[in-house]
């Protein structure tokens, strides 16, 4: 753990603590009678700042230069784990369980904090070459995992509606709600714009960049506010289980698939394994708040996994060092 990464973790906890203090003091409202400041801020991030960031990222993406083998070695196991957790949670869910709960838990264990923690970690540990690989993972991260999670949750919601008709109607509703969505629509629009080969106009690029930079600080303070308004979950077993899946199972799965399945080694292997080992990202919370499901559990999982990352990161670095030396 480098000093730069330690300072980044400390800055994250300070931002979360500021959000918690503001929420605890109720400076933005009491959170009763339909007035929930945490959810309002989450909607601002979900409908304004995150779409700007996603559109700009996909519109500027150089698809031809992406290392597709390395990306496949990361995203195939990540998607597999997401689907496995989603399927398991759906199978064991009770009738009173919210329809969106399996998808929220699945995104919590698969979506890592690749930006706030991942970028300084990759730069500090692996240098410029490792950072370049990590940036390619970031470029496809939300596009792949958030889009898939949105599809799953919208399918469940369409199926759970009392007026749900046959299969064709359910699929049509799912596709419509998935495409016309504040996460998926800007991604699709960005890819379509990207395919034209036209550069973003300077003014539009500046506006999108300005809006996109608000995502990180808003989401970090939102985590603290959510802790203040929703409180810590009474059952810690579920929270620690989510954190363990994110910090231990996901990087183990990526390591096995990438090294023994795709034959990766050296810096590319180390970068994607450590990307998989990152704690849960704040986008999982705005996803949970979008569907009003598991907000408290998701918030606690983000905080717990970020704290435990201090212990698990050196463990995975040691495993990778041993694997390289053997």
PDB file of N, CA and C in Angstrom, residues 8-24 113 116-117 216-228 232 280 282 285 299-300 302-304 306-307:
ATOM      1  N   UNK A   8      -5.386   8.724  -0.574  1.00  0.00           N
ATOM      2  CA  UNK A   8      -6.638   8.691  -1.329  1.00  0.00           C
ATOM      3  C   UNK A   8      -7.745   8.037  -0.498  1.00  0.00           C
ATOM      4  N   UNK A   9      -7.425   6.944   0.172  1.00  0.00           N
ATOM      5  CA  UNK A   9      -8.403   6.296   1.050  1.00  0.00           C
ATOM      6  C   UNK A   9      -8.831   7.243   2.173  1.00  0.00           C
ATOM      7  N   UNK A  10      -7.855   7.937   2.746  1.00  0.00           N
ATOM      8  CA  UNK A  10      -8.157   8.875   3.829  1.00  0.00           C
ATOM      9  C   UNK A  10      -9.063   9.993   3.323  1.00  0.00           C
ATOM     10  N   UNK A  11      -8.784  10.507   2.135  1.00  0.00           N
ATOM     11  CA  UNK A  11      -9.617  11.572   1.563  1.00  0.00           C
ATOM     12  C   UNK A  11     -11.042  11.083   1.336  1.00  0.00           C
ATOM     13  N   UNK A  12     -11.177   9.824   0.891  1.00  0.00           N
ATOM     14  CA  UNK A  12     -12.506   9.250   0.673  1.00  0.00           C
ATOM     15  C   UNK A  12     -13.287   9.187   1.978  1.00  0.00           C
ATOM     16  N   UNK A  13     -12.629   8.710   3.044  1.00  0.00           N
ATOM     17  CA  UNK A  13     -13.311   8.605   4.331  1.00  0.00           C
ATOM     18  C   UNK A  13     -13.669   9.979   4.884  1.00  0.00           C
ATOM     19  N   UNK A  14     -12.834  10.978   4.639  1.00  0.00           N
ATOM     20  CA  UNK A  14     -13.146  12.333   5.100  1.00  0.00           C
ATOM     21  C   UNK A  14     -14.375  12.870   4.361  1.00  0.00           C
ATOM     22  N   UNK A  15     -14.442  12.631   3.033  1.00  0.00           N
ATOM     23  CA  UNK A  15     -15.604  13.075   2.257  1.00  0.00           C
ATOM     24  C   UNK A  15     -16.880  12.381   2.734  1.00  0.00           C
ATOM     25  N   UNK A  16     -16.777  11.082   3.015  1.00  0.00           N
ATOM     26  CA  UNK A  16     -17.925  10.339   3.541  1.00  0.00           C
ATOM     27  C   UNK A  16     -18.330  10.888   4.906  1.00  0.00           C
ATOM     28  N   UNK A  17     -17.330  11.192   5.741  1.00  0.00           N
ATOM     29  CA  UNK A  17     -17.615  11.725   7.080  1.00  0.00           C
ATOM     30  C   UNK A  17     -18.304  13.085   6.994  1.00  0.00           C
ATOM     31  N   UNK A  18     -17.907  13.913   6.023  1.00  0.00           N
ATOM     32  CA  UNK A  18     -18.566  15.208   5.838  1.00  0.00           C
ATOM     33  C   UNK A  18     -20.038  15.000   5.479  1.00  0.00           C
ATOM     34  N   UNK A  19     -20.290  14.066   4.569  1.00  0.00           N
ATOM     35  CA  UNK A  19     -21.667  13.763   4.200  1.00  0.00           C
ATOM     36  C   UNK A  19     -22.472  13.254   5.389  1.00  0.00           C
ATOM     37  N   UNK A  20     -21.843  12.403   6.208  1.00  0.00           N
ATOM     38  CA  UNK A  20     -22.523  11.885   7.399  1.00  0.00           C
ATOM     39  C   UNK A  20     -22.850  13.019   8.370  1.00  0.00           C
ATOM     40  N   UNK A  21     -21.913  13.935   8.564  1.00  0.00           N
ATOM     41  CA  UNK A  21     -22.134  15.037   9.494  1.00  0.00           C
ATOM     42  C   UNK A  21     -23.284  15.928   9.018  1.00  0.00           C
ATOM     43  N   UNK A  22     -23.301  16.228   7.724  1.00  0.00           N
ATOM     44  CA  UNK A  22     -24.381  17.048   7.170  1.00  0.00           C
ATOM     45  C   UNK A  22     -25.728  16.345   7.349  1.00  0.00           C
ATOM     46  N   UNK A  23     -25.728  15.031   7.088  1.00  0.00           N
ATOM     47  CA  UNK A  23     -26.961  14.274   7.268  1.00  0.00           C
ATOM     48  C   UNK A  23     -27.375  14.177   8.723  1.00  0.00           C
ATOM     49  N   UNK A  24     -26.397  13.994   9.595  1.00  0.00           N
ATOM     50  CA  UNK A  24     -26.682  13.878  11.030  1.00  0.00           C
ATOM     51  C   UNK A  24     -27.246  15.181  11.584  1.00  0.00           C
ATOM     52  N   UNK A 113     -14.739   0.275  -7.125  1.00  0.00           N
ATOM     53  CA  UNK A 113     -14.373   1.692  -7.089  1.00  0.00           C
ATOM     54  C   UNK A 113     -13.126   1.898  -7.955  1.00  0.00           C
ATOM     55  N   UNK A 116     -11.983   6.438  -7.905  1.00  0.00           N
ATOM     56  CA  UNK A 116     -11.410   7.151  -6.759  1.00  0.00           C
ATOM     57  C   UNK A 116     -10.245   6.400  -6.131  1.00  0.00           C
ATOM     58  N   UNK A 117     -10.380   5.068  -6.022  1.00  0.00           N
ATOM     59  CA  UNK A 117      -9.323   4.260  -5.429  1.00  0.00           C
ATOM     60  C   UNK A 117      -8.477   3.582  -6.508  1.00  0.00           C
ATOM     61  N   UNK A 216     -18.083  12.098  -8.586  1.00  0.00           N
ATOM     62  CA  UNK A 216     -17.284  11.521  -7.494  1.00  0.00           C
ATOM     63  C   UNK A 216     -17.561  12.196  -6.153  1.00  0.00           C
ATOM     64  N   UNK A 217     -17.389  13.537  -6.028  1.00  0.00           N
ATOM     65  CA  UNK A 217     -17.635  14.139  -4.709  1.00  0.00           C
ATOM     66  C   UNK A 217     -19.073  14.000  -4.249  1.00  0.00           C
ATOM     67  N   UNK A 218     -20.030  14.089  -5.181  1.00  0.00           N
ATOM     68  CA  UNK A 218     -21.430  13.950  -4.792  1.00  0.00           C
ATOM     69  C   UNK A 218     -21.720  12.555  -4.256  1.00  0.00           C
ATOM     70  N   UNK A 219     -21.210  11.531  -4.937  1.00  0.00           N
ATOM     71  CA  UNK A 219     -21.461  10.159  -4.507  1.00  0.00           C
ATOM     72  C   UNK A 219     -20.794   9.854  -3.172  1.00  0.00           C
ATOM     73  N   UNK A 220     -19.614  10.394  -2.942  1.00  0.00           N
ATOM     74  CA  UNK A 220     -18.921  10.137  -1.678  1.00  0.00           C
ATOM     75  C   UNK A 220     -19.665  10.768  -0.504  1.00  0.00           C
ATOM     76  N   UNK A 221     -20.074  12.019  -0.655  1.00  0.00           N
ATOM     77  CA  UNK A 221     -20.842  12.641   0.424  1.00  0.00           C
ATOM     78  C   UNK A 221     -22.209  11.984   0.567  1.00  0.00           C
ATOM     79  N   UNK A 222     -22.742  11.475  -0.535  1.00  0.00           N
ATOM     80  CA  UNK A 222     -24.027  10.773  -0.496  1.00  0.00           C
ATOM     81  C   UNK A 222     -23.946   9.503   0.344  1.00  0.00           C
ATOM     82  N   UNK A 223     -22.809   8.825   0.289  1.00  0.00           N
ATOM     83  CA  UNK A 223     -22.628   7.619   1.113  1.00  0.00           C
ATOM     84  C   UNK A 223     -22.751   7.987   2.597  1.00  0.00           C
ATOM     85  N   UNK A 224     -22.081   9.059   3.001  1.00  0.00           N
ATOM     86  CA  UNK A 224     -22.159   9.498   4.391  1.00  0.00           C
ATOM     87  C   UNK A 224     -23.559   9.931   4.780  1.00  0.00           C
ATOM     88  N   UNK A 225     -24.240  10.662   3.901  1.00  0.00           N
ATOM     89  CA  UNK A 225     -25.604  11.080   4.184  1.00  0.00           C
ATOM     90  C   UNK A 225     -26.534   9.891   4.317  1.00  0.00           C
ATOM     91  N   UNK A 226     -26.340   8.899   3.467  1.00  0.00           N
ATOM     92  CA  UNK A 226     -27.180   7.708   3.534  1.00  0.00           C
ATOM     93  C   UNK A 226     -26.988   6.975   4.851  1.00  0.00           C
ATOM     94  N   UNK A 227     -25.750   6.933   5.339  1.00  0.00           N
ATOM     95  CA  UNK A 227     -25.502   6.327   6.647  1.00  0.00           C
ATOM     96  C   UNK A 227     -26.261   7.079   7.744  1.00  0.00           C
ATOM     97  N   UNK A 228     -26.276   8.409   7.634  1.00  0.00           N
ATOM     98  CA  UNK A 228     -26.951   9.213   8.649  1.00  0.00           C
ATOM     99  C   UNK A 228     -28.462   9.038   8.604  1.00  0.00           C
ATOM    100  N   UNK A 232     -27.014   2.082  10.135  1.00  0.00           N
ATOM    101  CA  UNK A 232     -26.330   0.834   9.812  1.00  0.00           C
ATOM    102  C   UNK A 232     -27.319  -0.316   9.847  1.00  0.00           C
ATOM    103  N   UNK A 280     -16.366  -1.961  -3.245  1.00  0.00           N
ATOM    104  CA  UNK A 280     -17.572  -1.599  -3.986  1.00  0.00           C
ATOM    105  C   UNK A 280     -17.594  -0.110  -4.290  1.00  0.00           C
ATOM    106  N   UNK A 282     -19.260   3.625  -5.499  1.00  0.00           N
ATOM    107  CA  UNK A 282     -20.418   4.399  -5.046  1.00  0.00           C
ATOM    108  C   UNK A 282     -21.586   4.340  -6.020  1.00  0.00           C
ATOM    109  N   UNK A 285     -24.614   2.478  -4.887  1.00  0.00           N
ATOM    110  CA  UNK A 285     -25.578   3.139  -4.013  1.00  0.00           C
ATOM    111  C   UNK A 285     -26.622   3.910  -4.811  1.00  0.00           C
ATOM    112  N   UNK A 299     -25.012   0.840   1.269  1.00  0.00           N
ATOM    113  CA  UNK A 299     -24.155   1.863   1.866  1.00  0.00           C
ATOM    114  C   UNK A 299     -23.140   1.236   2.811  1.00  0.00           C
ATOM    115  N   UNK A 300     -23.613   0.349   3.695  1.00  0.00           N
ATOM    116  CA  UNK A 300     -22.720  -0.312   4.653  1.00  0.00           C
ATOM    117  C   UNK A 300     -21.694  -1.188   3.943  1.00  0.00           C
ATOM    118  N   UNK A 302     -20.394  -0.672   0.975  1.00  0.00           N
ATOM    119  CA  UNK A 302     -19.381   0.209   0.394  1.00  0.00           C
ATOM    120  C   UNK A 302     -18.359   0.614   1.453  1.00  0.00           C
ATOM    121  N   UNK A 303     -18.858   1.044   2.616  1.00  0.00           N
ATOM    122  CA  UNK A 303     -17.962   1.483   3.683  1.00  0.00           C
ATOM    123  C   UNK A 303     -17.125   0.322   4.209  1.00  0.00           C
ATOM    124  N   UNK A 304     -17.779  -0.827   4.454  1.00  0.00           N
ATOM    125  CA  UNK A 304     -17.067  -1.986   5.005  1.00  0.00           C
ATOM    126  C   UNK A 304     -16.005  -2.496   4.042  1.00  0.00           C
ATOM    127  N   UNK A 306     -14.476  -0.839   1.711  1.00  0.00           N
ATOM    128  CA  UNK A 306     -13.393   0.143   1.599  1.00  0.00           C
ATOM    129  C   UNK A 306     -12.438   0.043   2.783  1.00  0.00           C
ATOM    130  N   UNK A 307     -12.997  -0.150   3.978  1.00  0.00           N
ATOM    131  CA  UNK A 307     -12.157  -0.332   5.162  1.00  0.00           C
ATOM    132  C   UNK A 307     -11.335  -1.620   5.067  1.00  0.00           C
TER     133      UNK A 307
END
